[in-house]
mmCIF file of C-alpha atoms in Angstrom:
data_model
loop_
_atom_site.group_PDB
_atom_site.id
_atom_site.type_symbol
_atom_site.label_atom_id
_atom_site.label_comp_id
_atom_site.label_asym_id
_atom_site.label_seq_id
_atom_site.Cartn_x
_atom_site.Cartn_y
_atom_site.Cartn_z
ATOM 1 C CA UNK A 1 -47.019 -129.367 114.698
ATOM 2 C CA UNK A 2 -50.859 -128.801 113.661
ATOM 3 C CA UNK A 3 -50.046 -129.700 110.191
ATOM 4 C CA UNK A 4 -48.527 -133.178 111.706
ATOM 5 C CA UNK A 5 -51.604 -133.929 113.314
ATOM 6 C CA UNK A 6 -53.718 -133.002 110.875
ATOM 7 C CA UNK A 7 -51.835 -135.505 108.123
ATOM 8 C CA UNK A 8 -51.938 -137.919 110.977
ATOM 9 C CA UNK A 9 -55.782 -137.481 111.472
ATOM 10 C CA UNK A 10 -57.174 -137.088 107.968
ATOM 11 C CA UNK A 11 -57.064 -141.059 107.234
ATOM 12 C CA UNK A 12 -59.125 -142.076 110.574
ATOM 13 C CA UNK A 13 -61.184 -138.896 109.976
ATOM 14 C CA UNK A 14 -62.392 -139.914 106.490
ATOM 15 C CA UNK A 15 -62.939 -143.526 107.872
ATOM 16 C CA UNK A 16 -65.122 -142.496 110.664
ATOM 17 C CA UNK A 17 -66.935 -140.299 107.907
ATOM 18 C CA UNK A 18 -67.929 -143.672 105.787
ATOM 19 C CA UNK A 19 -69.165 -146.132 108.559
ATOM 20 C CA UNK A 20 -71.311 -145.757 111.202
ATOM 21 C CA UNK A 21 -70.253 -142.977 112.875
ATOM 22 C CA UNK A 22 -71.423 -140.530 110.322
ATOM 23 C CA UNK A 23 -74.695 -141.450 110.505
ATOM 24 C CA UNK A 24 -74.648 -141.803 113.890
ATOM 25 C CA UNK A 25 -74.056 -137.977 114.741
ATOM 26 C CA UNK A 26 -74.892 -134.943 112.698
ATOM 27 C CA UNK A 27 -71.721 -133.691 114.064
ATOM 28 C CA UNK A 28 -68.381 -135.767 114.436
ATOM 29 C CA UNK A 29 -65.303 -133.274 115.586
ATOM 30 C CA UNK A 30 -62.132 -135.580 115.484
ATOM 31 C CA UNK A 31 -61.325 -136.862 118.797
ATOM 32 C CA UNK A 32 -57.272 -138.043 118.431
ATOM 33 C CA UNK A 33 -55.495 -134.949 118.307
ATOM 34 C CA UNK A 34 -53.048 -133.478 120.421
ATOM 35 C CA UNK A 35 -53.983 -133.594 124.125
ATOM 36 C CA UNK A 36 -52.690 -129.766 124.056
ATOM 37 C CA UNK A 37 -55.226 -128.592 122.319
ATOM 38 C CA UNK A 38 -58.125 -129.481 125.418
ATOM 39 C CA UNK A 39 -54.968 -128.856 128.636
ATOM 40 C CA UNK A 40 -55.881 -126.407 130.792
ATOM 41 C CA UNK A 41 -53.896 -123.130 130.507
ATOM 42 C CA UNK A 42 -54.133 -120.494 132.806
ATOM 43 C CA UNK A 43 -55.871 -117.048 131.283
ATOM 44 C CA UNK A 44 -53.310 -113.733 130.971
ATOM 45 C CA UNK A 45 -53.166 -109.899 130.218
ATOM 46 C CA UNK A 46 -50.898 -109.840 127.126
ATOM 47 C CA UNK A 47 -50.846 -106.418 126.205
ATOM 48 C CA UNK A 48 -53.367 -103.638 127.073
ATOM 49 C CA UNK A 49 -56.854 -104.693 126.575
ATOM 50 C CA UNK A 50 -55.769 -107.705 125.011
ATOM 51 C CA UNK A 51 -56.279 -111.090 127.207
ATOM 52 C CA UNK A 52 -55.438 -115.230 126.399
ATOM 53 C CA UNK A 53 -58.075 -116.913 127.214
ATOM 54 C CA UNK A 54 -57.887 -120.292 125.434
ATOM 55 C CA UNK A 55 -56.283 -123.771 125.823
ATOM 56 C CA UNK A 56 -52.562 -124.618 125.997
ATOM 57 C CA UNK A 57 -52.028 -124.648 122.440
ATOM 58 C CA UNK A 58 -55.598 -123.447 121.012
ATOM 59 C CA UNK A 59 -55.488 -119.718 121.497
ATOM 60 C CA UNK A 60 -58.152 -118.117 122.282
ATOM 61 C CA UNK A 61 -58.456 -113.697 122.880
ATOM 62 C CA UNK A 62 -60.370 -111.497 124.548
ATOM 63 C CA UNK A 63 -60.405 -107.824 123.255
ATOM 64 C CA UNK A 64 -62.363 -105.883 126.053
ATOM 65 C CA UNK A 65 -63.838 -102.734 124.796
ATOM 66 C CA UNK A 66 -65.500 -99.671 126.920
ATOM 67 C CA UNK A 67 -69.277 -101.292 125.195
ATOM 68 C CA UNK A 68 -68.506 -105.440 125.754
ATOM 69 C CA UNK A 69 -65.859 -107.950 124.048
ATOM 70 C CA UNK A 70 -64.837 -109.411 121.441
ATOM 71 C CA UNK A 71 -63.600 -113.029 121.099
ATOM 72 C CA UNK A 72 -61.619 -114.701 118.618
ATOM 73 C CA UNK A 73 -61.292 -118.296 118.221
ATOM 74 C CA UNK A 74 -63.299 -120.490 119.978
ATOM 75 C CA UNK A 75 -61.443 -123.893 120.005
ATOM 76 C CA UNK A 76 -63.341 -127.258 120.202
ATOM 77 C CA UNK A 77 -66.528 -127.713 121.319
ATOM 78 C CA UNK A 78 -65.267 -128.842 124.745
ATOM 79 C CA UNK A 79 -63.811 -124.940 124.918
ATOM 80 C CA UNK A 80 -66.561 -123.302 125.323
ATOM 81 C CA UNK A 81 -67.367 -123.878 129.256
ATOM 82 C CA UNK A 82 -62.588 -123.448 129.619
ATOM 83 C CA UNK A 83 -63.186 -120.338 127.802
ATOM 84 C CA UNK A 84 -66.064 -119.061 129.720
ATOM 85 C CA UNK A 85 -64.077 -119.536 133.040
ATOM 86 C CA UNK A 86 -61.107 -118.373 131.722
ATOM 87 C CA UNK A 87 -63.004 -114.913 130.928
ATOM 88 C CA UNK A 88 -64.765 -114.602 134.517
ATOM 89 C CA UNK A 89 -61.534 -115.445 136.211
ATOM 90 C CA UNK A 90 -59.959 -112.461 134.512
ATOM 91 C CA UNK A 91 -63.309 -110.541 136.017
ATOM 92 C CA UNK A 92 -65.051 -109.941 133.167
ATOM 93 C CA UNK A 93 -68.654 -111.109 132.453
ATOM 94 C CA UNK A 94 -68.779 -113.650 129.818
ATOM 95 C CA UNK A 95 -72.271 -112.456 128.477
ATOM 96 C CA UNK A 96 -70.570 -108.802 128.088
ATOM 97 C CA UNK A 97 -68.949 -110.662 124.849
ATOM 98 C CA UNK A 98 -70.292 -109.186 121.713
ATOM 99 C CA UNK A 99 -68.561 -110.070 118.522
ATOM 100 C CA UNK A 100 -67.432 -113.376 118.102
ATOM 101 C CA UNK A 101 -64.239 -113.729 115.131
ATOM 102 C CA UNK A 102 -61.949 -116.499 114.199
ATOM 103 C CA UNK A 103 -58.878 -116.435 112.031
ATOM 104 C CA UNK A 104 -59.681 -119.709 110.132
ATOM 105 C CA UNK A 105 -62.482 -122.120 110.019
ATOM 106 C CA UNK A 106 -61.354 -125.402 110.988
ATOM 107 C CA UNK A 107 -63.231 -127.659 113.957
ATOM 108 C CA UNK A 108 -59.730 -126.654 116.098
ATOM 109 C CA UNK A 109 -60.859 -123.071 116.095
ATOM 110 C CA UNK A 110 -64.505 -122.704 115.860
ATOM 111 C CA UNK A 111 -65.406 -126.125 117.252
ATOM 112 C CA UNK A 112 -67.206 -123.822 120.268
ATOM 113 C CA UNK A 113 -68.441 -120.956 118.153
ATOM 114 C CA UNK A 114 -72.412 -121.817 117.448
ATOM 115 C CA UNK A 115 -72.356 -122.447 121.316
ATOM 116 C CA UNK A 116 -70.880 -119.662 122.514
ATOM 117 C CA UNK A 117 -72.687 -117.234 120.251
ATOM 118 C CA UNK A 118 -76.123 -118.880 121.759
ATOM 119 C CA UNK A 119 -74.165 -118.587 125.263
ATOM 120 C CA UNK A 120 -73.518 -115.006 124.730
ATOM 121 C CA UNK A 121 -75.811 -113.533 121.715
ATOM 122 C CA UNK A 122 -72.926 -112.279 120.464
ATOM 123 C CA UNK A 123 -72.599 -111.642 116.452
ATOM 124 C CA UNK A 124 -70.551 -113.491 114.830
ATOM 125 C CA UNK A 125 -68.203 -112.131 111.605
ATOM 126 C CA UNK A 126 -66.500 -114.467 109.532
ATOM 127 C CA UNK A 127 -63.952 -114.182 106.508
ATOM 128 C CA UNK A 128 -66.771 -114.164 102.938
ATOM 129 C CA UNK A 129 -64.384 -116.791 101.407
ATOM 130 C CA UNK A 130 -65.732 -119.137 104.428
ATOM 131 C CA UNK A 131 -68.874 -118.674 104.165
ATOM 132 C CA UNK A 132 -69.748 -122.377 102.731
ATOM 133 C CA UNK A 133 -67.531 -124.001 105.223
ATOM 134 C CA UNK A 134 -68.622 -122.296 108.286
ATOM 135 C CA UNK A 135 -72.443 -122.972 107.116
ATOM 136 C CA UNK A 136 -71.796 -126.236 106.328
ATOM 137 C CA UNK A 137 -69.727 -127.517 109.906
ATOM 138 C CA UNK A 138 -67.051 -128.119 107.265
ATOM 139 C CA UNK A 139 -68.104 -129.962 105.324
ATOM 140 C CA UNK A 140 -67.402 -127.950 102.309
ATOM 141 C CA UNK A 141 -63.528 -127.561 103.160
ATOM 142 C CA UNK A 142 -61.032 -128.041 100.340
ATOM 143 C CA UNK A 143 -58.996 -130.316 101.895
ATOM 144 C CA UNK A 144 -60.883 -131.508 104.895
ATOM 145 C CA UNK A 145 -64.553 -131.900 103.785
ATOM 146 C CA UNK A 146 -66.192 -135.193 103.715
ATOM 147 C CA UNK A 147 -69.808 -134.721 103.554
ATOM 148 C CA UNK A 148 -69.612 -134.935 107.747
ATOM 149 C CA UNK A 149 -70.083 -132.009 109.546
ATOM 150 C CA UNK A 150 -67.080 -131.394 112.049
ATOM 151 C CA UNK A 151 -68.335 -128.796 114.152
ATOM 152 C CA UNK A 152 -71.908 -126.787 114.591
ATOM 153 C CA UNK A 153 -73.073 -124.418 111.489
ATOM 154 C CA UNK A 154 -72.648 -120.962 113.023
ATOM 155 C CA UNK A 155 -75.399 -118.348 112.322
ATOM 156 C CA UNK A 156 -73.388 -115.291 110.706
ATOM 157 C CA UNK A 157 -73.887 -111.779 111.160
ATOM 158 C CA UNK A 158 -71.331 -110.024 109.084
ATOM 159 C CA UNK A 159 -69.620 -111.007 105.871
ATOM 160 C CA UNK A 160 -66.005 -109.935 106.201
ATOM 161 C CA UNK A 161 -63.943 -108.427 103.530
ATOM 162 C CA UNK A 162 -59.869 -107.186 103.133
ATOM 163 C CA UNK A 163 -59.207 -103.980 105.087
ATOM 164 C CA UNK A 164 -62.708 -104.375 106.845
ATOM 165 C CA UNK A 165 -62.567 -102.741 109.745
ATOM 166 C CA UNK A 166 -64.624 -103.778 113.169
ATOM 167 C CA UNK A 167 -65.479 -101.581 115.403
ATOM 168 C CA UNK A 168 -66.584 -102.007 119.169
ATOM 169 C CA UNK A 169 -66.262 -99.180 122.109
ATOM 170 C CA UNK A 170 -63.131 -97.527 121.191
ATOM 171 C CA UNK A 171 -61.318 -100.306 119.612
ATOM 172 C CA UNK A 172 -61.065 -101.031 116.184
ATOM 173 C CA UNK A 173 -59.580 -104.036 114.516
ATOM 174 C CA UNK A 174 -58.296 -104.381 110.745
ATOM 175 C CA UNK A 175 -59.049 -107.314 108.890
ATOM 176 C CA UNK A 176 -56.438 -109.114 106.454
ATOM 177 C CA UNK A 177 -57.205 -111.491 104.068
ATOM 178 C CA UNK A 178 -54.554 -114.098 103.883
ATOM 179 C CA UNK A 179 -56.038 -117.135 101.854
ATOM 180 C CA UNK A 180 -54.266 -120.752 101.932
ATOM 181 C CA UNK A 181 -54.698 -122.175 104.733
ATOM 182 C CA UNK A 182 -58.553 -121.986 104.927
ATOM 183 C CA UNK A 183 -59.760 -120.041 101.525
ATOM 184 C CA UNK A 184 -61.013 -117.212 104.006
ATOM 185 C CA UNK A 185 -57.989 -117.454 106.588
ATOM 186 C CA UNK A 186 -57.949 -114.090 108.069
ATOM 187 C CA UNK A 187 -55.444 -112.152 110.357
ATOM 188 C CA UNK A 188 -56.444 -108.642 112.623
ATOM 189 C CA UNK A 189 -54.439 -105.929 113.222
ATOM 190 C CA UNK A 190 -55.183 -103.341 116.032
ATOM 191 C CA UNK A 191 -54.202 -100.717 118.124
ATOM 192 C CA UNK A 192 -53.714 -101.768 121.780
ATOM 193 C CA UNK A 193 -52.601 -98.954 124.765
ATOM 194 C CA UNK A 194 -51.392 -99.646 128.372
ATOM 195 C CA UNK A 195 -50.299 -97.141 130.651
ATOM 196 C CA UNK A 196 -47.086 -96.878 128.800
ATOM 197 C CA UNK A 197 -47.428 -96.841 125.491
ATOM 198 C CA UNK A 198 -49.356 -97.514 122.027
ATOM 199 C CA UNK A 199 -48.750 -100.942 120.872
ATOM 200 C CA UNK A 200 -49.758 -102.401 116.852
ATOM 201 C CA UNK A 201 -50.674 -106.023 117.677
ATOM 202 C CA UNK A 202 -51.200 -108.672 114.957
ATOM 203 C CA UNK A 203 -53.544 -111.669 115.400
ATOM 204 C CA UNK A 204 -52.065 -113.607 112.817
ATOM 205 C CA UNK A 205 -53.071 -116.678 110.710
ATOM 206 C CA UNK A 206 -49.818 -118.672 110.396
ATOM 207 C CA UNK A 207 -50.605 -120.164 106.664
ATOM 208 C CA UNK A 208 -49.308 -123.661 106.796
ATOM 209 C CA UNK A 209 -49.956 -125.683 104.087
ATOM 210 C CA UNK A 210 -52.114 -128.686 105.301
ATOM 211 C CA UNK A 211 -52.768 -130.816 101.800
ATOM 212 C CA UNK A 212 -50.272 -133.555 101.176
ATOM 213 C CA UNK A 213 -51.166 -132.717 97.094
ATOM 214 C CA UNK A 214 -49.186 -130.837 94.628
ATOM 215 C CA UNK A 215 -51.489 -127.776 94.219
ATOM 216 C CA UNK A 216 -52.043 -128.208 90.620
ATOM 217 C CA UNK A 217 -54.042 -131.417 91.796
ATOM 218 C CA UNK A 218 -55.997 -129.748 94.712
ATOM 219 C CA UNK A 219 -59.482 -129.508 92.281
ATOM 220 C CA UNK A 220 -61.545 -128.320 95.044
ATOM 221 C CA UNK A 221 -59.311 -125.195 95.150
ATOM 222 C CA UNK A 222 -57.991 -124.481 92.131
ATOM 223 C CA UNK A 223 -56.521 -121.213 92.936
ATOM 224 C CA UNK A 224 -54.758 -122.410 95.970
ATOM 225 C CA UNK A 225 -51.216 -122.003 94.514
ATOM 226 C CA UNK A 226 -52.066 -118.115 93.706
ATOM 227 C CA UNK A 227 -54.109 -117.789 97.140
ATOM 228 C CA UNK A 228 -51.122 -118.883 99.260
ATOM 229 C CA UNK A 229 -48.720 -116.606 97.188
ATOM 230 C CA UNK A 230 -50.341 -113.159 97.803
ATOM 231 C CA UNK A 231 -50.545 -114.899 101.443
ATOM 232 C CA UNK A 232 -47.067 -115.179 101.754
ATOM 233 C CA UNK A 233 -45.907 -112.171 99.775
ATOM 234 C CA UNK A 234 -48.343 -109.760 101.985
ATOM 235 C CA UNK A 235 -47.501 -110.875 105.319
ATOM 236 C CA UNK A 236 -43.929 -110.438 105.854
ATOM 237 C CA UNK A 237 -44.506 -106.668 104.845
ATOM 238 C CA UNK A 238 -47.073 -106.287 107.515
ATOM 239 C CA UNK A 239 -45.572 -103.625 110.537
ATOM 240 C CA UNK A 240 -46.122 -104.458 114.093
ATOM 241 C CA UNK A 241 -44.464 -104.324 117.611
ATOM 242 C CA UNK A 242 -46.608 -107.875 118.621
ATOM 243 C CA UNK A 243 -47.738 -110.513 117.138
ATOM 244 C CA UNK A 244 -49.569 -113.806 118.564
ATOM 245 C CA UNK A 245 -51.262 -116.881 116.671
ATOM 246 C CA UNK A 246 -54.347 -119.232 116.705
ATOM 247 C CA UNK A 247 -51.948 -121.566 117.753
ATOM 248 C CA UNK A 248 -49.873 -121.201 121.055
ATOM 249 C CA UNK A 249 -46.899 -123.546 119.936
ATOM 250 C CA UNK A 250 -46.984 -121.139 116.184
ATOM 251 C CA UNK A 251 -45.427 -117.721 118.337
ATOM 252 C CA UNK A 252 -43.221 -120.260 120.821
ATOM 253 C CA UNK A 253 -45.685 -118.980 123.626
ATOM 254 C CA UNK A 254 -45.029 -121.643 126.334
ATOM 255 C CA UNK A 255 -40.687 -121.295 125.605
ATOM 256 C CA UNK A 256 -41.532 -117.486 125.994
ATOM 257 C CA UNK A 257 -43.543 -117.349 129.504
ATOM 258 C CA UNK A 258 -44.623 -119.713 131.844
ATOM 259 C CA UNK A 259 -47.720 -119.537 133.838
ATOM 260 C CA UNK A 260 -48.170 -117.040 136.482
ATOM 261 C CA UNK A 261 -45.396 -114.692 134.470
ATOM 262 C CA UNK A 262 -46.115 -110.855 135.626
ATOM 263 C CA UNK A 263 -47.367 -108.747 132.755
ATOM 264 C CA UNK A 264 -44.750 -108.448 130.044
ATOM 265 C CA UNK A 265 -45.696 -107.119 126.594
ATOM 266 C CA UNK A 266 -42.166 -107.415 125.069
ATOM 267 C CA UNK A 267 -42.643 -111.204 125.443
ATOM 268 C CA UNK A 268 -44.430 -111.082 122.385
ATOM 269 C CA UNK A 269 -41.786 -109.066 120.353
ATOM 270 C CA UNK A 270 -40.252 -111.274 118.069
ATOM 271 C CA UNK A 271 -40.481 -110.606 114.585
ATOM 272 C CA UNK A 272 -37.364 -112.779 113.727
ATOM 273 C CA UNK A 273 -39.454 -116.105 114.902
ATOM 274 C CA UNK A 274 -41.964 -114.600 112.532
ATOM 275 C CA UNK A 275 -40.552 -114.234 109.827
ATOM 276 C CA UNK A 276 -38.754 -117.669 110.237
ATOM 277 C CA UNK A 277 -42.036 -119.345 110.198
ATOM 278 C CA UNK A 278 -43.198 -117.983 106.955
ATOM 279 C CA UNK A 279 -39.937 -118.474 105.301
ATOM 280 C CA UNK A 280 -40.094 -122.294 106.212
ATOM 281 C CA UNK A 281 -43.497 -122.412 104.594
ATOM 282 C CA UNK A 282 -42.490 -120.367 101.670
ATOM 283 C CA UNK A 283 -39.919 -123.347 101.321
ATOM 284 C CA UNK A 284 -42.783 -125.895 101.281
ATOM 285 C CA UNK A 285 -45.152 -123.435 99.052
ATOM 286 C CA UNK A 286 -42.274 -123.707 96.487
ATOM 287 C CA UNK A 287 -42.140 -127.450 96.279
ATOM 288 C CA UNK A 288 -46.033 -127.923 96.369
ATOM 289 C CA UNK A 289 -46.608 -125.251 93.684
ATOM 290 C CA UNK A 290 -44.436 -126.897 90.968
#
């Protein structure tokens, strides 16, 4: 669905970028996507220590730790004060957040991240492959770049690398490179207990394929085609018991629970609906790498 609206967006987008608007506002985040990505969703326990805390279809976690949070994904800009009360209403202290993350750098997932790092004075760790992007607002994206930026530079703290691993109280999450989507599209993996049991738990990067190009012709990223194949040959061999994405509708979230649902980890169990997902891109990767 996100790779819909993004196709559907990019014309309007670039026209925005060459009239007025652009010099109108140092920043210019998209305003006609999906209305799910700013609806209201109520915040839930997952699994363990692990919380949902963003939009309807912009997901947003909390990882509380015994020495503060962490948060990945941040949404758009307008996310920042749904994400704050989504955090207290859970009962934990918004400022207690400490590392900020995000799985990709597009406006849809850090379009809040500058302003909730000032909110919080948390650090903020980012993939080293978007370095450019996330300094720039965006405006040094492959496929979305346009010399406007689409969300607030972020000040960065760490420089993330494959099999990094961040570490906060007595969690620790494992960083995975998985290039394509954004050049420094990232998923987590990480250790999450309840009173039962020991749960792996993948924050994952779904890598669709956003450019409507060929990827021979995609100049501003010429190893795309090679990027999105160690992508999509690494990630089905990944072990987990859960998995969840940056986008609710990506892991069938709202078809799986609806609100007010009592705590139920093996929701989030489905590794066939996984896998499905990256075979159907590994169909598209096929046609656009020829």
């Amino acid at each position: 669905m996100r790779q819909r609206i993004l196709k559907k967006l990019m014309p309007v987008v670039l026209c925005c970028c060459l009239g007025h608007y652009a010099q109108a506002q140092k920043v210019a985040e998209p305003t006609n996507h999906s209305e799910e990505w700013t609806r209201a969703y109520a915040p839930f326990r997952i699994v363990g220590n692990l919380y949902y805390v963003g939009t309807y279809d912009l997901a947003s976690y909390l990882v509380t730790t015994t020495s503060g949070h962490i948060l990945v994904n941040t949404g758009l800009a307008s996310s920042a004060a749904v994400i704050k009360k989504n955090v207290e209403t859970l009962g934990f202290r918004f400022g207690d957040i400490k590392i900020l993350l995000t799985n990709q750098v597009h406006y849809d997932h850090v379009g809040a991240m500058e302003a909730v790092r000032e909110m919080t004075g948390a650090r903020f760790m980012v993939d080293a492959a978007d370095e450019s992007v996330i300094k720039s607002g965006g405006k040094t994206d492959y496929e979305m770049g346009s010399g406007v930026s689409f969300f607030r530079p972020v000040k960065i703290s760490r420089l993330l690398h494959d099999k990094d691993v961040i570490s906060l109280g007595d969690t620790k999450l494992l960083v995975l490179h998985h290039p394509g989507h954004t050049k420094g599209s990232c998923s987590f993996l990480m250790d999450v207990k309840d009173s039962s049991r020991t749960y792996k738990v993948l924050l994952a990067n779904i890598p669709t394929i956003i450019t409507e190009k060929k990827f021979p012709k995609v100049t501003t990223y010429p190893q795309i085609a090679a990027d999105y194949k160690y992508t999509l040959d690494t990630m089905p061999k990944i072990q987990f018991d859960i998995w969840v994405a940056a986008h609710a509708s990506q892991f069938d979230l709202h078809t799986m629970r609806k609100e007010n649902t009592p705590y139920n980890p093996g929701l989030f169990t489905n590794r066939e609906a996984y896998e499905k997902i990256l075979k159907e891109i590994r169909k598209e990767y096929d046609e656009k790498v020829r």
